[in-house]
């Protein structure tokens, strides 16, 4: 496909544009179908029913098409948007830990494909920074939920921890996305509120506020739990916490309040 984009023929270029548009629509259609199927599976599970396992498997398998598209440099810009990230986050929370009866295999395969789709997205800084609302308000809390759930497989929890660390590193190290000084000002109401004197400054203000709330409410409180998990999760958790402290020293007080200071010397 990349070769076709360099073709100078007008008809070929028109076809390429239309193909991208069609694939964008196809991804939305596939995700809508998956969302409906997951809702049906949850209802069936609540009623201890396993009807329709064949159709559910076929529907869930279509996520492999999404994986192919988001890993393609040609299709990715056309199919990735905030809505897709939000829907994938919802899938992560909605997928049952174990499928009933004949659905067990299809659910496990779907979960594995979903994780690889999310991994592909988390490794693309241009998309992570383009859709901060979807990543920070939907995907990151979903990853934290999976990481903190004992019913999730240990490999799945570590996979999610690694993705969360990758995404947070992108935001924390981008000066256009996060400001430690601004974050500390937001926590001190007695000071005058920072001025948003431009659209770029306004975006920095909003992303910093959302990211800091995420760190304080979801990410940092996970560390004590992660330290009790099997390797390599404790070391990875400390690495994540160390990265946060390196960017924003204001979190030293949070670490002390959680009595985590000694952990850096024990591992």
mmCIF file of N, CA and C in Angstrom, residues 65-127:
data_model
loop_
_atom_site.group_PDB
_atom_site.id
_atom_site.type_symbol
_atom_site.label_atom_id
_atom_site.label_comp_id
_atom_site.label_asym_id
_atom_site.label_seq_id
_atom_site.Cartn_x
_atom_site.Cartn_y
_atom_site.Cartn_z
ATOM 1 N N UNK A 65 -8.765 -7.541 12.364
ATOM 2 C CA UNK A 65 -8.720 -6.572 11.260
ATOM 3 C C UNK A 65 -8.262 -5.218 11.788
ATOM 4 N N UNK A 66 -8.775 -4.837 12.947
ATOM 5 C CA UNK A 66 -8.375 -3.562 13.564
ATOM 6 C C UNK A 66 -6.892 -3.584 13.902
ATOM 7 N N UNK A 67 -6.409 -4.722 14.402
ATOM 8 C CA UNK A 67 -4.984 -4.849 14.714
ATOM 9 C C UNK A 67 -4.140 -4.637 13.469
ATOM 10 N N UNK A 68 -4.547 -5.228 12.369
ATOM 11 C CA UNK A 68 -3.801 -5.068 11.116
ATOM 12 C C UNK A 68 -3.775 -3.595 10.693
ATOM 13 N N UNK A 69 -4.892 -2.908 10.835
ATOM 14 C CA UNK A 69 -4.987 -1.516 10.372
ATOM 15 C C UNK A 69 -4.197 -0.557 11.256
ATOM 16 N N UNK A 70 -4.227 -0.762 12.572
ATOM 17 C CA UNK A 70 -3.514 0.170 13.455
ATOM 18 C C UNK A 70 -2.010 -0.064 13.447
ATOM 19 N N UNK A 71 -1.573 -1.216 12.958
ATOM 20 C CA UNK A 71 -0.137 -1.470 12.838
ATOM 21 C C UNK A 71 0.383 -1.130 11.445
ATOM 22 N N UNK A 72 -0.496 -0.665 10.582
ATOM 23 C CA UNK A 72 -0.104 -0.284 9.221
ATOM 24 C C UNK A 72 0.169 1.214 9.152
ATOM 25 N N UNK A 73 1.366 1.633 8.786
ATOM 26 C CA UNK A 73 1.647 3.070 8.642
ATOM 27 C C UNK A 73 0.724 3.751 7.638
ATOM 28 N N UNK A 74 0.214 2.988 6.690
ATOM 29 C CA UNK A 74 -0.664 3.543 5.663
ATOM 30 C C UNK A 74 -2.065 3.811 6.208
ATOM 31 N N UNK A 75 -2.643 2.845 6.921
ATOM 32 C CA UNK A 75 -4.021 2.974 7.393
ATOM 33 C C UNK A 75 -4.140 3.650 8.762
ATOM 34 N N UNK A 76 -3.104 3.544 9.601
ATOM 35 C CA UNK A 76 -3.213 4.016 10.985
ATOM 36 C C UNK A 76 -3.703 5.466 11.114
ATOM 37 N N UNK A 77 -3.161 6.417 10.344
ATOM 38 C CA UNK A 77 -3.637 7.799 10.515
ATOM 39 C C UNK A 77 -5.124 7.976 10.219
ATOM 40 N N UNK A 78 -5.675 7.109 9.377
ATOM 41 C CA UNK A 78 -7.074 7.240 8.993
ATOM 42 C C UNK A 78 -8.026 6.582 9.979
ATOM 43 N N UNK A 79 -7.567 5.545 10.681
ATOM 44 C CA UNK A 79 -8.481 4.770 11.527
ATOM 45 C C UNK A 79 -8.372 5.098 13.014
ATOM 46 N N UNK A 80 -7.259 5.689 13.442
ATOM 47 C CA UNK A 80 -7.071 5.966 14.865
ATOM 48 C C UNK A 80 -7.626 7.339 15.204
ATOM 49 N N UNK A 81 -8.520 7.382 16.169
ATOM 50 C CA UNK A 81 -9.028 8.643 16.703
ATOM 51 C C UNK A 81 -9.415 8.438 18.163
ATOM 52 N N UNK A 82 -9.878 9.488 18.789
ATOM 53 C CA UNK A 82 -10.220 9.400 20.201
ATOM 54 C C UNK A 82 -11.343 8.418 20.477
ATOM 55 N N UNK A 83 -12.293 8.323 19.559
ATOM 56 C CA UNK A 83 -13.411 7.397 19.745
ATOM 57 C C UNK A 83 -12.936 5.950 19.763
ATOM 58 N N UNK A 84 -11.991 5.624 18.882
ATOM 59 C CA UNK A 84 -11.456 4.255 18.864
ATOM 60 C C UNK A 84 -10.754 3.932 20.168
ATOM 61 N N UNK A 85 -9.934 4.845 20.664
ATOM 62 C CA UNK A 85 -9.218 4.618 21.922
ATOM 63 C C UNK A 85 -10.212 4.414 23.065
ATOM 64 N N UNK A 86 -11.263 5.225 23.088
ATOM 65 C CA UNK A 86 -12.264 5.102 24.146
ATOM 66 C C UNK A 86 -12.987 3.761 24.071
ATOM 67 N N UNK A 87 -13.334 3.327 22.870
ATOM 68 C CA UNK A 87 -14.031 2.043 22.724
ATOM 69 C C UNK A 87 -13.132 0.878 23.125
ATOM 70 N N UNK A 88 -11.860 0.951 22.773
ATOM 71 C CA UNK A 88 -10.936 -0.116 23.164
ATOM 72 C C UNK A 88 -10.805 -0.183 24.684
ATOM 73 N N UNK A 89 -10.792 0.984 25.335
ATOM 74 C CA UNK A 89 -10.743 1.015 26.800
ATOM 75 C C UNK A 89 -11.987 0.359 27.393
ATOM 76 N N UNK A 90 -13.130 0.612 26.768
ATOM 77 C CA UNK A 90 -14.373 0.001 27.239
ATOM 78 C C UNK A 90 -14.349 -1.511 27.029
ATOM 79 N N UNK A 91 -13.743 -1.964 25.921
ATOM 80 C CA UNK A 91 -13.616 -3.411 25.687
ATOM 81 C C UNK A 91 -12.777 -4.049 26.793
ATOM 82 N N UNK A 92 -11.720 -3.354 27.178
ATOM 83 C CA UNK A 92 -10.816 -3.891 28.192
ATOM 84 C C UNK A 92 -11.547 -4.133 29.508
ATOM 85 N N UNK A 93 -12.499 -3.261 29.825
ATOM 86 C CA UNK A 93 -13.264 -3.403 31.064
ATOM 87 C C UNK A 93 -14.436 -4.368 30.912
ATOM 88 N N UNK A 94 -14.921 -4.523 29.681
ATOM 89 C CA UNK A 94 -16.132 -5.314 29.471
ATOM 90 C C UNK A 94 -15.858 -6.781 29.203
ATOM 91 N N UNK A 95 -14.668 -7.098 28.683
ATOM 92 C CA UNK A 95 -14.411 -8.486 28.325
ATOM 93 C C UNK A 95 -14.413 -9.361 29.574
ATOM 94 N N UNK A 96 -15.156 -10.453 29.558
ATOM 95 C CA UNK A 96 -15.189 -11.334 30.738
ATOM 96 C C UNK A 96 -13.853 -12.020 30.951
ATOM 97 N N UNK A 97 -13.532 -12.272 32.218
ATOM 98 C CA UNK A 97 -12.267 -12.938 32.538
ATOM 99 C C UNK A 97 -12.211 -14.317 31.897
ATOM 100 N N UNK A 98 -13.329 -15.019 31.885
ATOM 101 C CA UNK A 98 -13.404 -16.345 31.271
ATOM 102 C C UNK A 98 -14.735 -16.449 30.540
ATOM 103 N N UNK A 99 -14.663 -16.853 29.302
ATOM 104 C CA UNK A 99 -15.885 -17.041 28.539
ATOM 105 C C UNK A 99 -16.586 -18.315 28.953
ATOM 106 N N UNK A 100 -17.923 -18.321 28.993
ATOM 107 C CA UNK A 100 -18.659 -19.531 29.355
ATOM 108 C C UNK A 100 -18.630 -20.551 28.235
ATOM 109 N N UNK A 101 -18.468 -21.791 28.592
ATOM 110 C CA UNK A 101 -18.571 -22.882 27.639
ATOM 111 C C UNK A 101 -17.658 -22.718 26.447
ATOM 112 N N UNK A 102 -18.295 -22.755 25.248
ATOM 113 C CA UNK A 102 -17.550 -22.676 24.009
ATOM 114 C C UNK A 102 -16.949 -21.319 23.734
ATOM 115 N N UNK A 103 -17.263 -20.302 24.541
ATOM 116 C CA UNK A 103 -16.748 -18.960 24.310
ATOM 117 C C UNK A 103 -15.376 -18.744 24.916
ATOM 118 N N UNK A 104 -14.910 -19.673 25.725
ATOM 119 C CA UNK A 104 -13.652 -19.466 26.443
ATOM 120 C C UNK A 104 -12.497 -19.196 25.490
ATOM 121 N N UNK A 105 -12.396 -19.999 24.431
ATOM 122 C CA UNK A 105 -11.300 -19.816 23.493
ATOM 123 C C UNK A 105 -11.370 -18.502 22.751
ATOM 124 N N UNK A 106 -12.571 -18.138 22.294
ATOM 125 C CA UNK A 106 -12.719 -16.889 21.542
ATOM 126 C C UNK A 106 -12.468 -15.679 22.426
ATOM 127 N N UNK A 107 -12.853 -15.746 23.694
ATOM 128 C CA UNK A 107 -12.608 -14.637 24.620
ATOM 129 C C UNK A 107 -11.120 -14.477 24.877
ATOM 130 N N UNK A 108 -10.417 -15.593 25.071
ATOM 131 C CA UNK A 108 -8.973 -15.521 25.314
ATOM 132 C C UNK A 108 -8.247 -14.943 24.105
ATOM 133 N N UNK A 109 -8.659 -15.371 22.909
ATOM 134 C CA UNK A 109 -8.034 -14.850 21.692
ATOM 135 C C UNK A 109 -8.345 -13.370 21.518
ATOM 136 N N UNK A 110 -9.574 -12.993 21.813
ATOM 137 C CA UNK A 110 -9.966 -11.585 21.717
ATOM 138 C C UNK A 110 -9.160 -10.732 22.686
ATOM 139 N N UNK A 111 -9.006 -11.198 23.921
ATOM 140 C CA UNK A 111 -8.235 -10.455 24.921
ATOM 141 C C UNK A 111 -6.798 -10.253 24.478
ATOM 142 N N UNK A 112 -6.218 -11.292 23.919
ATOM 143 C CA UNK A 112 -4.840 -11.211 23.445
ATOM 144 C C UNK A 112 -4.718 -10.207 22.296
ATOM 145 N N UNK A 113 -5.655 -10.256 21.352
ATOM 146 C CA UNK A 113 -5.646 -9.313 20.231
ATOM 147 C C UNK A 113 -5.843 -7.887 20.720
ATOM 148 N N UNK A 114 -6.759 -7.712 21.673
ATOM 149 C CA UNK A 114 -7.023 -6.383 22.223
ATOM 150 C C UNK A 114 -5.778 -5.784 22.854
ATOM 151 N N UNK A 115 -5.050 -6.582 23.601
ATOM 152 C CA UNK A 115 -3.823 -6.090 24.230
ATOM 153 C C UNK A 115 -2.795 -5.669 23.185
ATOM 154 N N UNK A 116 -2.718 -6.392 22.099
ATOM 155 C CA UNK A 116 -1.755 -6.045 21.055
ATOM 156 C C UNK A 116 -2.189 -4.791 20.292
ATOM 157 N N UNK A 117 -3.491 -4.591 20.136
ATOM 158 C CA UNK A 117 -3.970 -3.345 19.530
ATOM 159 C C UNK A 117 -3.592 -2.164 20.416
ATOM 160 N N UNK A 118 -3.832 -2.300 21.712
ATOM 161 C CA UNK A 118 -3.504 -1.223 22.649
ATOM 162 C C UNK A 118 -2.000 -0.987 22.712
ATOM 163 N N UNK A 119 -1.231 -2.057 22.650
ATOM 164 C CA UNK A 119 0.220 -1.909 22.648
ATOM 165 C C UNK A 119 0.682 -1.130 21.429
ATOM 166 N N UNK A 120 0.098 -1.430 20.272
ATOM 167 C CA UNK A 120 0.466 -0.723 19.047
ATOM 168 C C UNK A 120 0.171 0.770 19.169
ATOM 169 N N UNK A 121 -0.949 1.109 19.787
ATOM 170 C CA UNK A 121 -1.310 2.517 19.959
ATOM 171 C C UNK A 121 -0.393 3.205 20.970
ATOM 172 N N UNK A 122 -0.045 2.502 22.041
ATOM 173 C CA UNK A 122 0.777 3.107 23.097
ATOM 174 C C UNK A 122 2.191 3.390 22.631
ATOM 175 N N UNK A 123 2.590 2.807 21.517
ATOM 176 C CA UNK A 123 3.939 3.009 20.988
ATOM 177 C C UNK A 123 3.994 4.079 19.907
ATOM 178 N N UNK A 124 2.897 4.821 19.752
ATOM 179 C CA UNK A 124 2.826 5.870 18.731
ATOM 180 C C UNK A 124 2.642 7.231 19.409
ATOM 181 N N UNK A 125 3.741 7.923 19.736
ATOM 182 C CA UNK A 125 3.635 9.212 20.450
ATOM 183 C C UNK A 125 2.746 10.228 19.753
ATOM 184 N N UNK A 126 2.729 10.228 18.410
ATOM 185 C CA UNK A 126 1.931 11.227 17.704
ATOM 186 C C UNK A 126 0.443 11.052 17.960
ATOM 187 N N UNK A 127 -0.017 9.808 18.148
ATOM 188 C CA UNK A 127 -1.422 9.566 18.446
ATOM 189 C C UNK A 127 -1.708 9.735 19.940
#
